[in-house]
Amino acid sequence: MATLRFQALKETLNRKPVEIEENERRSELFGRNVFSESVMRQFLTKEAYQSVKEANATGKKIDRTIADHISTGMKEWAISKGATHYTHWFQPLTGSTAEKHDAFFETIGDGLAIEKFGGGQLVQQEPDASSFPNGGIRNTFEARGYTAWDPTSPAFIYGTTLCIPSVFVSYTGDALDYKTPLLRALQAVDQAATDVAKYFDKNVSKVQATLGWEQEYFLIDSALAASRPDIQLAGRTLLGHSPAKGQQLDDHYFGSIPSRVLSYMRDLEKECMLLGVPVKTRHNEVAPNQFELAPIFEEANLAVDHNSLLMDVMHKVAERHNFTVLFHEKPFAGINGSGKHNNWSLSTDTGVNLLGPGSTPMKNLQFLTFFINTIKAVNENEELLRATIASASNDFRLGANEAPPAIISTFIGSQLTQVLDELEKVTDGKLSPAEKTELKLNVVGKIPEILLDNTDRNRTSSFAFTGNKFEFRAVGSTANCAEPMTALNAIVAKQLIDFKKKVDGLIKNKKMKKDDAIFNVLREYIKDSKNIRFEGDGYSEEWEKEAAKRGLSNNRNTPEALKALVSKKTMDMYKELEIMNNVEIEARHEIQLEEYIMKVQIESRILGDIARNHVIPTAIRYQNILIKNVRGLKEIFADDFKEHSKEQLEIIKEISERIEKINSGITEMIEARKKANKLEDAEEKAFAYCNDVKPFFETIRYHCDKLELVIDDEIWTLTKYRELLFTR
């Protein structure tokens, strides 16, 4: 295996950047392989085109007869682009995308064949659903699951396959995917936000949530990655001593992009342009061999689809460049992990960002309404938001010194804090003329001016306001954005519904003017949501103590965090908004617990195998070399040999002690695993893996990493951190 390590290094050092031809402007490439509006105009009848437009705008169902016209046009376009197959492209609860390819090809007898793709095939497919996670929604022998076309996300061609974005539901209609609840949440927030936006502009008829994600990742040469069993099987390193130089000098962050990596990025961006994924930003991140890319904001459902597609494309493009992409939140100990910041906002069909301050007091009152309601929603549902970002891999990142803590809090900056403090002083009831003038001119009216220079950025806040959007920073890099976006849009929808009821009640029952009623309710919300606002260092022990005093949760691990998903409060809200029923929620809870158990179980097995099959044999081999050396010294120096072999004897002793600690640790870990596996309740088993199995990881790793520092580099089999992180 040591030979494999050095062969991999040699292979990596001989790599050259793959040449990428870019003969066309990005704007000309953009969306070329997407069944976009402009393409639909060419390939669809006027009636079919209007039907798709109405489905996108209002959610109106497409008639099956019209679907036949759409499928015909879509097929002709796809075949003209070289497609031979089609698939319903969906996002099951596995965390990755899924697809079953069917050919357009059909036989018609007499040795003849045609290309066929009808409306029924466009609208619905029936993949075998038996092996997808279902959380008990259906039995294994009931394999029927349905994918149904989502016309709000355009079809696209990847390779030679027409991909049709779809939802995935069970025979009973329960959601088995990420997309279905997200679409329901987006519909809920659209309706609730539109109703509130009409206070300020009667012309608003639709509000859409927007999302801009930032994808962080590591790139490791494929040969080096293949030499590490833990990277191959777990997507992260379970062993490895930190190199002498890591990220201490901050010399990688925003530095010159390595040539091979830049070539990969250019190739990836070209693929993204063809698929209509509007990637715009690329740069080195803080850790060595860590990078980031980010797109232009899009409608949330489309943005989620694009991120899921991107992660798949990144892997495929990486193969061409002899790279392995690591999305794991913490693939290397001792250096920064990776997140996927979700930048969220709301915008109207009249072109207004509801979280963007305006040029008039009325526009700023609108901004404050949505701004304060969002903070209130987070305050009331911080445990649910924490649950949506919980995973075995993100547990390694949350609370580490480069990431947000497990405590959810909002950061809004000193200027907006001052504005809210002023609004809190508003008189309860009707406002006096002087008070209205003060508010509109000196408080609300100055918001654009004070935000112009608002450069405060709190990198330790999990949910920060960054000028015209909220940034949910605690989302993990492996996550499907749909889950946190479903929860965020749902809680904001619920909050806006409650807000409108209160305002309308004051107008009707207290005979208040609209502005007075809005100010009164906002004042109440500012007071109610003070606990969630925090402007300081999220890493500090003082904040942990303060957060506990405020009653904020600090769920450090996934089994604990997931409890909020099945709380009565969460279930009632999702049921009221018709986003998920109790069966769907409980199924997700079960699936996520099972996923947590399996991931910790797999890593435990990998760690035991590597420690016993790589580390211990290598340690014994080196120990035997030292023993031979000591025997030689004894032959030469006779009775004085101990004086001359003192250091060797110490190392021999240390190796024996560490081997014993590693081996006994693995044995105890296996026993803990056996006990956990006997538990039938998923939650109990998850806690057993969390509290009884996982703690052995650090103990075993510690002694393995110490041996790495002692053993001869020439015989150490595992590719080291310095090679994984600095070989380019």
XYZ file of C-alpha atoms in Angstrom:
728
model
C 0.000 0.000 0.000
C 2.910 2.355 0.598
C 3.777 1.678 -3.036
C 0.241 2.727 -4.022
C 0.642 5.975 -2.093
C 3.864 6.886 -3.896
C 2.527 5.785 -7.269
C -0.477 8.059 -6.728
C 1.811 10.958 -5.814
C 3.960 10.394 -8.887
C 0.882 10.239 -11.096
C -0.492 13.454 -9.564
C 2.754 15.361 -10.004
C 2.796 14.469 -13.710
C -0.711 15.832 -14.387
C -1.152 18.689 -16.827
C -4.167 21.035 -17.010
C -6.799 19.833 -19.473
C -7.112 22.330 -22.309
C -10.568 23.888 -22.563
C -11.735 25.556 -25.749
C -13.977 28.578 -25.298
C -14.879 29.885 -28.720
C -18.236 31.399 -27.815
C -19.368 33.992 -25.345
C -21.020 32.716 -22.186
C -24.163 34.675 -23.013
C -24.416 32.770 -26.326
C -23.986 29.389 -24.602
C -26.424 30.131 -21.786
C -29.457 27.866 -21.787
C -28.640 26.230 -25.138
C -29.633 22.798 -23.788
C -32.717 24.039 -21.923
C -36.338 23.831 -23.124
C -36.718 27.523 -22.392
C -39.474 29.987 -23.292
C -37.748 30.986 -26.513
C -37.405 27.310 -27.523
C -41.046 26.628 -26.606
C -42.152 29.437 -28.904
C -40.397 27.663 -31.778
C -41.468 24.069 -31.064
C -44.920 24.399 -29.443
C -48.290 25.470 -30.731
C -49.568 28.770 -29.385
C -52.138 26.929 -27.252
C -49.516 24.565 -25.800
C -47.117 27.415 -25.064
C -49.839 29.400 -23.249
C -50.773 26.326 -21.245
C -47.207 25.955 -19.929
C -47.060 29.682 -19.161
C -50.315 29.506 -17.174
C -49.103 26.445 -15.280
C -45.973 28.364 -14.277
C -47.824 31.520 -13.284
C -50.901 30.136 -11.547
C -50.290 26.431 -10.996
C -53.122 25.551 -13.379
C -53.068 21.908 -14.477
C -52.169 21.119 -18.063
C -54.825 19.194 -19.990
C -53.689 15.763 -21.231
C -54.547 16.658 -24.831
C -52.352 19.742 -24.591
C -49.663 17.604 -22.930
C -49.516 15.533 -26.139
C -48.734 18.704 -28.133
C -46.090 19.740 -25.605
C -44.445 16.309 -25.602
C -44.295 16.258 -29.394
C -42.560 19.633 -29.504
C -40.235 18.691 -26.661
C -39.321 15.403 -28.384
C -38.563 17.097 -31.723
C -36.367 19.669 -30.000
C -34.555 17.020 -27.946
C -33.881 14.773 -30.941
C -32.608 17.774 -32.924
C -30.094 18.259 -30.096
C -28.923 14.627 -30.269
C -31.044 13.172 -27.429
C -31.952 9.480 -27.692
C -33.586 8.962 -24.273
C -35.761 10.806 -21.779
C -36.012 10.581 -17.995
C -38.057 12.016 -15.174
C -35.289 13.647 -13.145
C -36.231 13.773 -9.455
C -34.837 14.210 -5.955
C -35.701 11.282 -3.658
C -34.869 11.388 0.039
C -31.432 9.862 -0.586
C -29.784 13.281 -0.834
C -28.903 12.833 -4.517
C -30.798 12.959 -7.800
C -32.392 9.934 -9.499
C -33.267 9.041 -13.064
C -34.525 6.085 -15.145
C -33.789 6.458 -18.856
C -36.292 5.345 -21.511
C -35.571 5.513 -25.234
C -37.750 7.490 -27.610
C -37.527 4.334 -29.725
C -40.697 2.221 -30.275
C -41.312 -0.703 -32.683
C -44.448 -0.604 -34.845
C -44.288 -4.043 -36.472
C -43.009 -5.329 -39.806
C -39.461 -4.587 -38.668
C -40.182 -0.858 -38.465
C -39.648 1.608 -35.619
C -40.396 5.229 -34.748
C -39.380 7.825 -32.181
C -42.271 8.133 -29.739
C -42.875 10.347 -26.705
C -46.483 11.065 -25.724
C -48.170 13.382 -23.269
C -48.693 10.546 -20.798
C -44.954 9.816 -20.771
C -44.180 13.504 -20.274
C -46.614 14.008 -17.418
C -46.005 10.813 -15.452
C -43.668 7.834 -15.052
C -43.759 4.887 -12.678
C -40.251 4.032 -11.448
C -39.734 1.108 -9.081
C -39.895 2.903 -5.720
C -39.144 -0.095 -3.493
C -35.504 0.756 -2.794
C -35.872 4.474 -2.141
C -36.128 5.716 1.467
C -39.800 5.957 2.435
C -39.870 6.034 6.232
C -42.635 3.441 6.391
C -44.993 5.292 4.029
C -45.329 2.103 1.979
C -44.259 -1.530 2.225
C -41.325 -2.846 0.213
C -43.593 -5.102 -1.854
C -45.689 -2.052 -2.817
C -43.181 -0.763 -5.298
C -45.373 1.753 -7.044
C -44.153 5.310 -6.929
C -44.958 8.047 -9.402
C -42.897 10.834 -10.868
C -44.894 13.762 -12.229
C -43.605 16.606 -14.404
C -42.956 19.945 -12.697
C -43.553 22.503 -15.485
C -42.193 25.356 -13.340
C -38.659 23.998 -13.818
C -37.649 23.711 -17.499
C -36.582 20.411 -19.057
C -32.956 20.168 -20.154
C -30.631 17.879 -22.091
C -27.598 16.389 -20.414
C -25.471 14.183 -22.610
C -27.973 12.399 -24.854
C -30.851 12.400 -22.364
C -33.836 14.730 -22.082
C -34.235 15.364 -18.334
C -37.695 16.368 -17.107
C -37.672 17.832 -13.550
C -40.328 15.971 -11.579
C -41.887 15.387 -8.196
C -41.886 11.891 -6.680
C -44.893 10.632 -4.727
C -46.191 7.330 -3.398
C -49.240 5.452 -4.665
C -51.240 7.223 -1.925
C -49.986 10.651 -3.022
C -47.581 11.196 -0.111
C -44.369 13.055 -0.958
C -41.286 10.832 -1.245
C -38.992 13.640 -2.374
C -37.625 17.080 -1.491
C -39.351 18.998 -4.295
C -43.019 18.361 -3.440
C -43.002 19.997 0.041
C -40.881 22.845 -1.326
C -43.424 23.620 -4.055
C -46.195 23.615 -1.447
C -44.185 25.934 0.848
C -43.461 28.313 -2.040
C -47.169 28.427 -2.851
C -47.950 29.203 0.810
C -45.419 32.030 1.072
C -46.560 33.425 -2.292
C -50.142 33.728 -1.095
C -49.282 35.050 2.389
C -46.684 37.555 1.177
C -48.916 38.782 -1.661
C -51.724 39.508 0.805
C -49.362 41.563 2.991
C -47.653 43.286 0.039
C -51.061 44.596 -1.073
C -51.007 46.875 1.999
C -48.337 48.825 0.143
C -49.088 48.176 -3.533
C -52.459 46.933 -4.781
C -50.867 45.920 -8.098
C -48.897 43.039 -6.557
C -50.454 39.733 -7.610
C -47.577 37.308 -6.970
C -44.535 37.025 -4.677
C -41.788 34.525 -5.302
C -39.037 33.391 -2.974
C -35.562 33.751 -4.427
C -32.449 31.778 -3.549
C -28.786 32.251 -4.221
C -26.669 29.393 -2.906
C -22.899 29.395 -2.433
C -21.366 25.957 -2.980
C -18.101 25.196 -1.171
C -16.108 22.063 -2.014
C -12.653 20.452 -1.988
C -10.824 19.157 -5.065
C -8.410 16.255 -4.560
C -6.503 14.482 -7.313
C -8.367 11.273 -8.149
C -5.244 9.101 -7.729
C -4.622 10.471 -4.234
C -8.303 10.073 -3.328
C -8.239 6.458 -4.563
C -5.304 5.730 -2.261
C -7.442 6.601 0.791
C -10.172 4.023 1.646
C -11.898 6.541 3.934
C -12.240 9.155 1.180
C -13.511 6.497 -1.222
C -16.173 5.162 1.131
C -17.015 8.043 3.486
C -16.110 11.129 1.474
C -13.820 12.325 4.280
C -10.624 11.393 6.081
C -11.123 9.457 9.307
C -7.394 9.534 10.080
C -4.522 11.872 9.309
C -2.285 14.181 11.269
C -2.500 17.887 10.487
C 0.404 19.123 8.356
C 2.871 21.643 9.751
C 1.356 24.223 7.408
C -2.390 24.306 7.031
C -4.444 27.473 6.611
C -2.675 29.531 9.286
C -1.234 32.036 6.812
C -4.565 32.618 5.008
C -2.539 32.481 1.797
C -5.009 30.294 -0.070
C -8.093 32.472 0.455
C -8.847 34.464 -2.720
C -5.370 33.517 -3.951
C -4.390 32.706 -7.507
C -6.411 29.683 -8.651
C -4.151 26.686 -9.483
C -3.905 25.948 -13.221
C -5.500 22.497 -13.133
C -8.314 23.766 -10.944
C -8.927 26.769 -13.186
C -9.164 24.451 -16.163
C -11.733 22.364 -14.257
C -13.703 25.476 -13.306
C -13.809 26.719 -16.891
C -15.018 23.335 -18.118
C -17.638 23.193 -15.364
C -18.861 26.706 -16.078
C -19.217 25.883 -19.762
C -21.431 22.894 -18.883
C -23.416 25.100 -16.499
C -23.988 27.704 -19.188
C -25.395 25.077 -21.551
C -27.719 23.825 -18.796
C -28.892 27.324 -17.861
C -27.241 27.327 -14.428
C -26.177 30.983 -14.028
C -22.865 30.498 -12.173
C -21.021 33.771 -11.804
C -18.440 33.670 -9.002
C -15.439 31.385 -8.425
C -12.578 31.645 -5.961
C -10.214 29.873 -3.591
C -11.671 29.341 -0.129
C -9.814 29.486 3.205
C -8.557 25.893 3.407
C -5.946 24.481 1.003
C -7.592 22.874 -2.060
C -10.974 24.304 -1.013
C -12.981 26.361 -3.499
C -16.360 28.020 -3.964
C -18.721 28.877 -6.782
C -21.940 30.859 -6.646
C -24.686 31.719 -9.146
C -26.950 34.683 -9.757
C -30.153 34.579 -7.664
C -33.074 32.599 -9.095
C -36.602 31.583 -8.156
C -36.159 29.178 -5.229
C -37.496 25.981 -6.840
C -35.351 26.465 -9.929
C -32.336 27.369 -7.769
C -32.730 24.145 -5.787
C -32.937 22.118 -9.006
C -29.871 23.875 -10.358
C -27.852 23.179 -7.217
C -28.785 19.484 -7.283
C -27.892 19.327 -10.972
C -24.653 21.220 -10.412
C -23.409 18.775 -7.757
C -23.939 15.906 -10.189
C -22.250 17.779 -13.047
C -19.309 18.700 -10.810
C -18.555 15.015 -10.208
C -18.777 14.177 -13.918
C -16.594 17.083 -15.040
C -14.079 16.253 -12.294
C -13.539 12.810 -13.850
C -12.326 14.469 -17.068
C -9.765 16.421 -15.064
C -8.647 13.543 -12.814
C -10.134 15.176 -9.724
C -12.399 13.907 -6.957
C -14.882 16.442 -5.574
C -15.457 16.311 -1.810
C -18.722 17.905 -0.674
C -18.453 16.570 2.891
C -18.835 19.345 5.477
C -15.604 18.358 7.242
C -13.390 16.176 5.034
C -10.204 17.174 6.871
C -9.664 17.717 10.590
C -8.035 20.929 11.743
C -8.993 23.083 8.746
C -12.177 24.767 7.598
C -15.116 22.682 6.491
C -17.568 23.457 3.707
C -20.996 25.044 3.834
C -23.669 26.033 1.370
C -24.891 29.479 2.367
C -28.514 29.977 1.323
C -29.215 33.627 0.460
C -32.972 34.067 0.611
C -35.338 36.893 -0.214
C -38.849 37.646 -1.522
C -39.649 39.575 -4.692
C -42.917 40.748 -6.237
C -44.154 40.444 -9.802
C -43.865 44.247 -9.915
C -40.079 43.919 -9.617
C -39.612 44.836 -5.932
C -37.330 42.988 -3.525
C -39.393 42.975 -0.313
C -36.210 42.749 1.783
C -34.588 45.632 -0.054
C -34.961 49.111 1.489
C -36.664 51.658 -0.761
C -36.360 55.342 -1.530
C -39.545 56.415 0.295
C -40.890 55.940 3.842
C -43.750 53.808 2.483
C -41.332 51.467 0.707
C -39.255 51.273 3.855
C -42.296 50.456 5.946
C -42.875 47.590 3.515
C -39.235 46.529 3.951
C -39.522 46.670 7.756
C -42.728 44.651 7.652
C -41.122 41.712 5.859
C -37.784 42.147 7.660
C -39.314 42.066 11.162
C -41.750 39.276 10.308
C -38.855 37.114 9.096
C -36.944 37.686 12.345
C -40.089 36.862 14.323
C -40.571 33.672 12.281
C -36.999 32.578 13.023
C -37.421 33.413 16.714
C -40.525 31.241 16.915
C -39.077 28.340 14.921
C -35.312 28.286 15.514
C -35.359 24.612 16.519
C -37.086 23.631 13.279
C -34.479 25.525 11.225
C -31.744 23.725 13.156
C -33.449 20.397 12.393
C -33.457 21.087 8.638
C -29.650 21.384 8.531
C -28.965 18.386 10.776
C -26.871 15.539 9.371
C -24.058 13.278 10.501
C -21.629 15.211 8.309
C -22.792 18.718 9.282
C -22.406 17.812 12.982
C -18.637 17.940 12.430
C -18.913 21.522 11.146
C -21.528 23.260 13.298
C -19.855 24.727 16.330
C -16.335 24.387 14.931
C -14.251 27.553 14.859
C -14.915 28.341 11.198
C -18.651 27.746 11.065
C -21.807 29.036 12.712
C -22.617 27.477 16.064
C -25.441 24.987 16.515
C -27.380 27.854 18.125
C -29.597 29.648 15.599
C -29.491 33.436 15.920
C -29.974 36.432 13.650
C -27.477 39.217 12.997
C -28.797 42.498 11.577
C -25.988 44.995 12.234
C -25.795 48.002 14.542
C -27.669 50.428 12.259
C -30.771 48.283 11.852
C -30.645 47.400 15.538
C -30.892 51.122 16.227
C -33.885 51.401 13.863
C -35.694 48.573 15.660
C -34.904 50.165 19.024
C -36.536 53.387 17.806
C -39.591 51.524 16.503
C -39.930 49.737 19.828
C -40.586 53.117 21.476
C -43.700 53.688 19.352
C -46.747 54.496 21.462
C -49.201 51.655 21.905
C -52.327 52.596 19.936
C -52.823 55.441 17.500
C -49.752 57.501 16.662
C -49.683 61.242 17.204
C -48.913 63.455 14.162
C -45.517 64.329 15.676
C -44.726 60.658 16.198
C -45.689 59.814 12.624
C -43.426 62.567 11.305
C -40.558 61.406 13.529
C -40.977 57.817 12.388
C -41.340 58.530 8.697
C -38.623 61.145 8.377
C -36.032 60.369 11.029
C -36.348 56.602 11.462
C -37.980 54.835 8.527
C -37.018 57.443 5.952
C -33.289 57.125 6.623
C -32.990 53.368 6.110
C -31.455 53.460 2.581
C -28.944 56.038 3.772
C -27.796 54.037 6.786
C -27.655 50.782 4.848
C -25.526 52.316 2.119
C -22.509 52.018 4.405
C -23.652 48.991 6.349
C -20.597 46.800 5.810
C -21.023 44.793 9.022
C -20.602 41.074 8.338
C -20.802 38.643 11.221
C -19.343 35.396 9.903
C -20.327 33.562 13.097
C -24.052 34.201 12.751
C -26.138 31.335 11.433
C -28.844 33.625 9.981
C -27.584 37.067 9.021
C -29.154 40.001 7.188
C -26.739 41.098 4.462
C -28.251 44.226 2.915
C -31.205 42.986 0.854
C -31.501 39.324 1.844
C -31.072 36.910 4.720
C -28.160 34.492 4.566
C -28.771 31.090 6.181
C -25.125 30.217 6.750
C -25.484 26.983 8.702
C -26.641 24.864 5.739
C -24.130 22.089 5.018
C -22.337 21.649 1.695
C -23.855 18.187 1.065
C -27.405 19.361 1.782
C -30.277 19.596 -0.640
C -31.340 23.248 -0.301
C -34.988 22.203 -0.554
C -35.255 21.122 3.073
C -34.133 24.378 4.754
C -35.935 26.390 2.062
C -39.178 24.480 2.697
C -38.990 25.263 6.401
C -37.928 28.900 5.967
C -40.662 29.711 3.461
C -43.220 27.855 5.575
C -42.432 29.684 8.822
C -42.414 33.056 7.053
C -45.755 32.223 5.393
C -47.266 31.295 8.760
C -45.879 34.455 10.339
C -47.216 36.715 7.582
C -50.671 35.112 7.871
C -50.684 35.816 11.620
C -49.415 39.360 11.010
C -52.192 40.153 8.545
C -54.839 38.837 10.933
C -53.524 41.123 13.676
C -53.283 44.190 11.473
C -56.733 43.626 9.976
C -58.096 43.114 13.487
C -56.726 46.470 14.671
C -58.095 48.216 11.589
C -61.533 46.658 12.016
C -61.941 46.509 15.799
C -59.807 49.465 16.964
C -60.611 51.679 13.965
C -56.886 52.303 13.438
C -55.436 53.582 10.224
C -53.403 51.050 8.284
C -49.984 52.561 9.149
C -50.878 52.805 12.847
C -51.956 49.174 12.901
C -48.791 48.011 11.096
C -46.521 49.989 13.443
C -48.302 48.608 16.507
C -47.932 44.996 15.432
C -44.314 45.492 14.348
C -43.546 47.062 17.720
C -44.952 43.998 19.452
C -42.932 41.661 17.201
C -39.698 43.561 17.837
C -40.129 42.993 21.567
C -41.158 39.360 21.116
C -38.180 38.456 18.946
C -35.349 40.115 20.876
C -34.053 36.748 22.064
C -33.044 35.617 18.590
C -31.050 38.787 17.794
C -27.349 38.628 18.607
C -24.576 40.875 17.347
C -21.534 39.310 19.028
C -19.195 36.350 18.585
C -21.193 33.163 18.025
C -18.205 31.005 18.974
C -17.827 32.322 22.496
C -18.716 30.488 25.709
C -20.389 33.697 26.879
C -22.856 33.461 23.992
C -23.645 29.833 24.850
C -24.471 30.879 28.398
C -26.445 33.907 27.205
C -28.341 31.821 24.634
C -29.301 29.351 27.367
C -30.641 32.245 29.479
C -32.684 33.426 26.493
C -34.175 29.963 26.087
C -32.581 29.292 22.698
C -31.821 25.697 21.799
C -28.283 24.385 21.411
C -28.829 20.992 19.795
C -25.276 19.869 19.098
C -26.056 16.577 17.393
C -28.464 15.316 14.764
C -30.643 12.952 16.861
C -31.302 15.780 19.310
C -31.928 18.356 16.579
C -34.341 16.153 14.638
C -36.817 16.047 17.519
C -38.108 19.465 16.428
C -39.163 17.991 13.096
C -41.863 15.881 14.748
C -42.936 18.347 17.441
C -46.643 19.181 17.668
C -45.844 22.788 16.784
C -44.103 21.807 13.531
C -46.736 19.262 12.568
C -49.584 21.686 13.204
C -47.932 24.384 11.087
C -47.157 22.106 8.139
C -50.667 20.653 8.292
C -52.299 24.113 8.458
C -50.322 25.308 5.439
C -50.890 21.991 3.601
C -47.145 21.508 3.105
C -46.827 18.073 4.699
C -49.144 15.770 6.575
C -48.148 13.900 9.723
C -47.310 10.736 7.783
C -44.891 12.626 5.508
C -43.231 14.400 8.442
C -42.818 11.240 10.511
C -41.445 9.432 7.465
C -38.784 12.114 7.000
C -37.857 11.921 10.671
C -37.463 8.149 10.391
C -35.434 8.403 7.173
C -33.053 10.986 8.605
C -32.488 8.960 11.769
C -31.781 5.866 9.669
C -29.394 7.837 7.455
C -27.567 9.118 10.540
C -27.255 5.602 11.972
C -25.970 4.161 8.692
C -23.405 6.910 8.153
C -21.942 6.597 11.655
C -22.045 2.800 11.336
C -20.224 2.856 7.981
C -17.572 5.273 9.261
C -17.079 3.128 12.342
C -16.434 0.064 10.176
C -14.104 1.967 7.849
C -12.127 3.340 10.799
C -11.753 -0.110 12.344
C -10.640 -1.618 9.037
C -8.078 1.095 8.255
C -6.657 1.093 11.775
C -6.266 -2.693 11.869
C -5.330 -3.289 8.221
C -3.119 -0.258 7.605
C -1.976 1.484 10.757
C -1.295 -1.438 13.120
C 0.554 -3.624 10.539
C 2.659 -0.627 9.470
C 3.420 0.190 13.115
C 4.484 -3.405 13.807
C 6.617 -3.430 10.684
C 8.434 -0.277 11.789
C 8.710 -1.601 15.332
C 10.419 -4.725 13.994
C 12.915 -2.518 12.142
C 13.687 -0.745 15.420
C 13.969 -4.038 17.312
C 16.450 -5.284 14.708
C 18.378 -2.041 15.135
C 18.447 -2.430 18.923
C 19.691 -6.029 18.589
C 22.464 -4.819 16.312
C 23.454 -2.165 18.834
C 23.520 -4.819 21.552
C 25.925 -6.901 19.482
C 28.204 -3.910 19.061
C 27.996 -2.244 22.487
C 27.209 -5.275 24.671
C 26.271 -4.107 28.178
C 26.285 -0.420 27.141
C 23.687 -0.945 24.394
C 20.826 0.531 26.475
C 22.574 3.875 26.627
C 22.945 3.939 22.837
C 19.475 2.601 22.057
C 17.515 4.599 24.610
C 15.492 6.553 22.021
C 14.753 3.485 19.918
C 13.489 1.642 22.994
C 11.225 4.567 23.884
C 9.730 4.547 20.391
C 9.268 0.758 20.526
C 7.457 1.161 23.837
C 5.309 4.031 22.527
C 4.317 2.015 19.444
C 3.259 -0.935 21.625
C 1.199 1.303 23.903
C -0.532 3.037 21.008
C -1.245 -0.257 19.222
C -2.874 -1.499 22.416
C -5.000 1.677 22.705
C -6.068 1.448 19.046
C -6.903 -2.249 19.158
C -8.793 -2.101 22.453
C -10.619 1.026 21.235
C -11.773 -0.781 18.091
C -12.903 -3.821 20.117
C -14.916 -1.624 22.490
C -16.357 0.338 19.544
C -17.515 -2.895 17.897
C -19.174 -4.004 21.136
C -20.936 -0.623 21.401
C -22.072 -1.046 17.817
C -23.468 -4.505 18.506
C -25.468 -3.180 21.456
C -26.791 -0.290 19.377
C -27.808 -2.616 16.543
C -30.054 -4.601 18.913
C -32.201 -1.528 19.553
C -35.369 -1.485 17.457
C -36.458 2.112 18.002
C -34.737 4.329 15.395
C -34.338 7.297 17.740
C -32.853 5.184 20.534
C -30.464 3.576 18.071
C -29.414 6.978 16.677
C -28.648 8.259 20.176
C -26.699 5.057 20.929
C -24.567 5.550 17.820
C -24.118 9.223 18.687
C -23.270 8.826 22.375
C -21.765 5.327 22.594
C -20.146 4.538 19.233
C -19.019 7.879 17.797
C -16.863 8.937 20.817
C -14.414 6.121 19.976
C -13.604 7.854 16.677
C -11.507 10.533 18.361
C -9.668 8.128 20.680
C -8.710 5.723 17.896
C -7.797 8.569 15.568
C -5.626 10.278 18.181
C -3.339 7.263 18.613
C -3.243 6.515 14.871
C -2.260 10.108 14.124
C 0.459 10.000 16.778
C 1.900 6.876 15.140
C 1.950 8.728 11.800
C 4.410 11.191 13.351
C 6.692 8.396 14.569
C 6.710 5.835 11.768
C 9.077 6.044 8.810
C 7.424 8.031 6.004
C 8.699 5.501 3.449
C 6.526 2.704 4.813
C 3.423 4.713 5.892
C 0.631 3.469 3.612
C -1.961 6.239 3.904
C -1.568 9.351 1.777
C -0.855 12.178 4.201
C -2.646 15.481 4.698
C 0.236 17.491 3.274
C -0.035 15.450 0.060
C -3.827 15.568 -0.164
C -4.013 19.293 0.506
C -0.917 20.689 -1.191
C -0.276 18.445 -4.209
C -1.769 20.242 -7.205
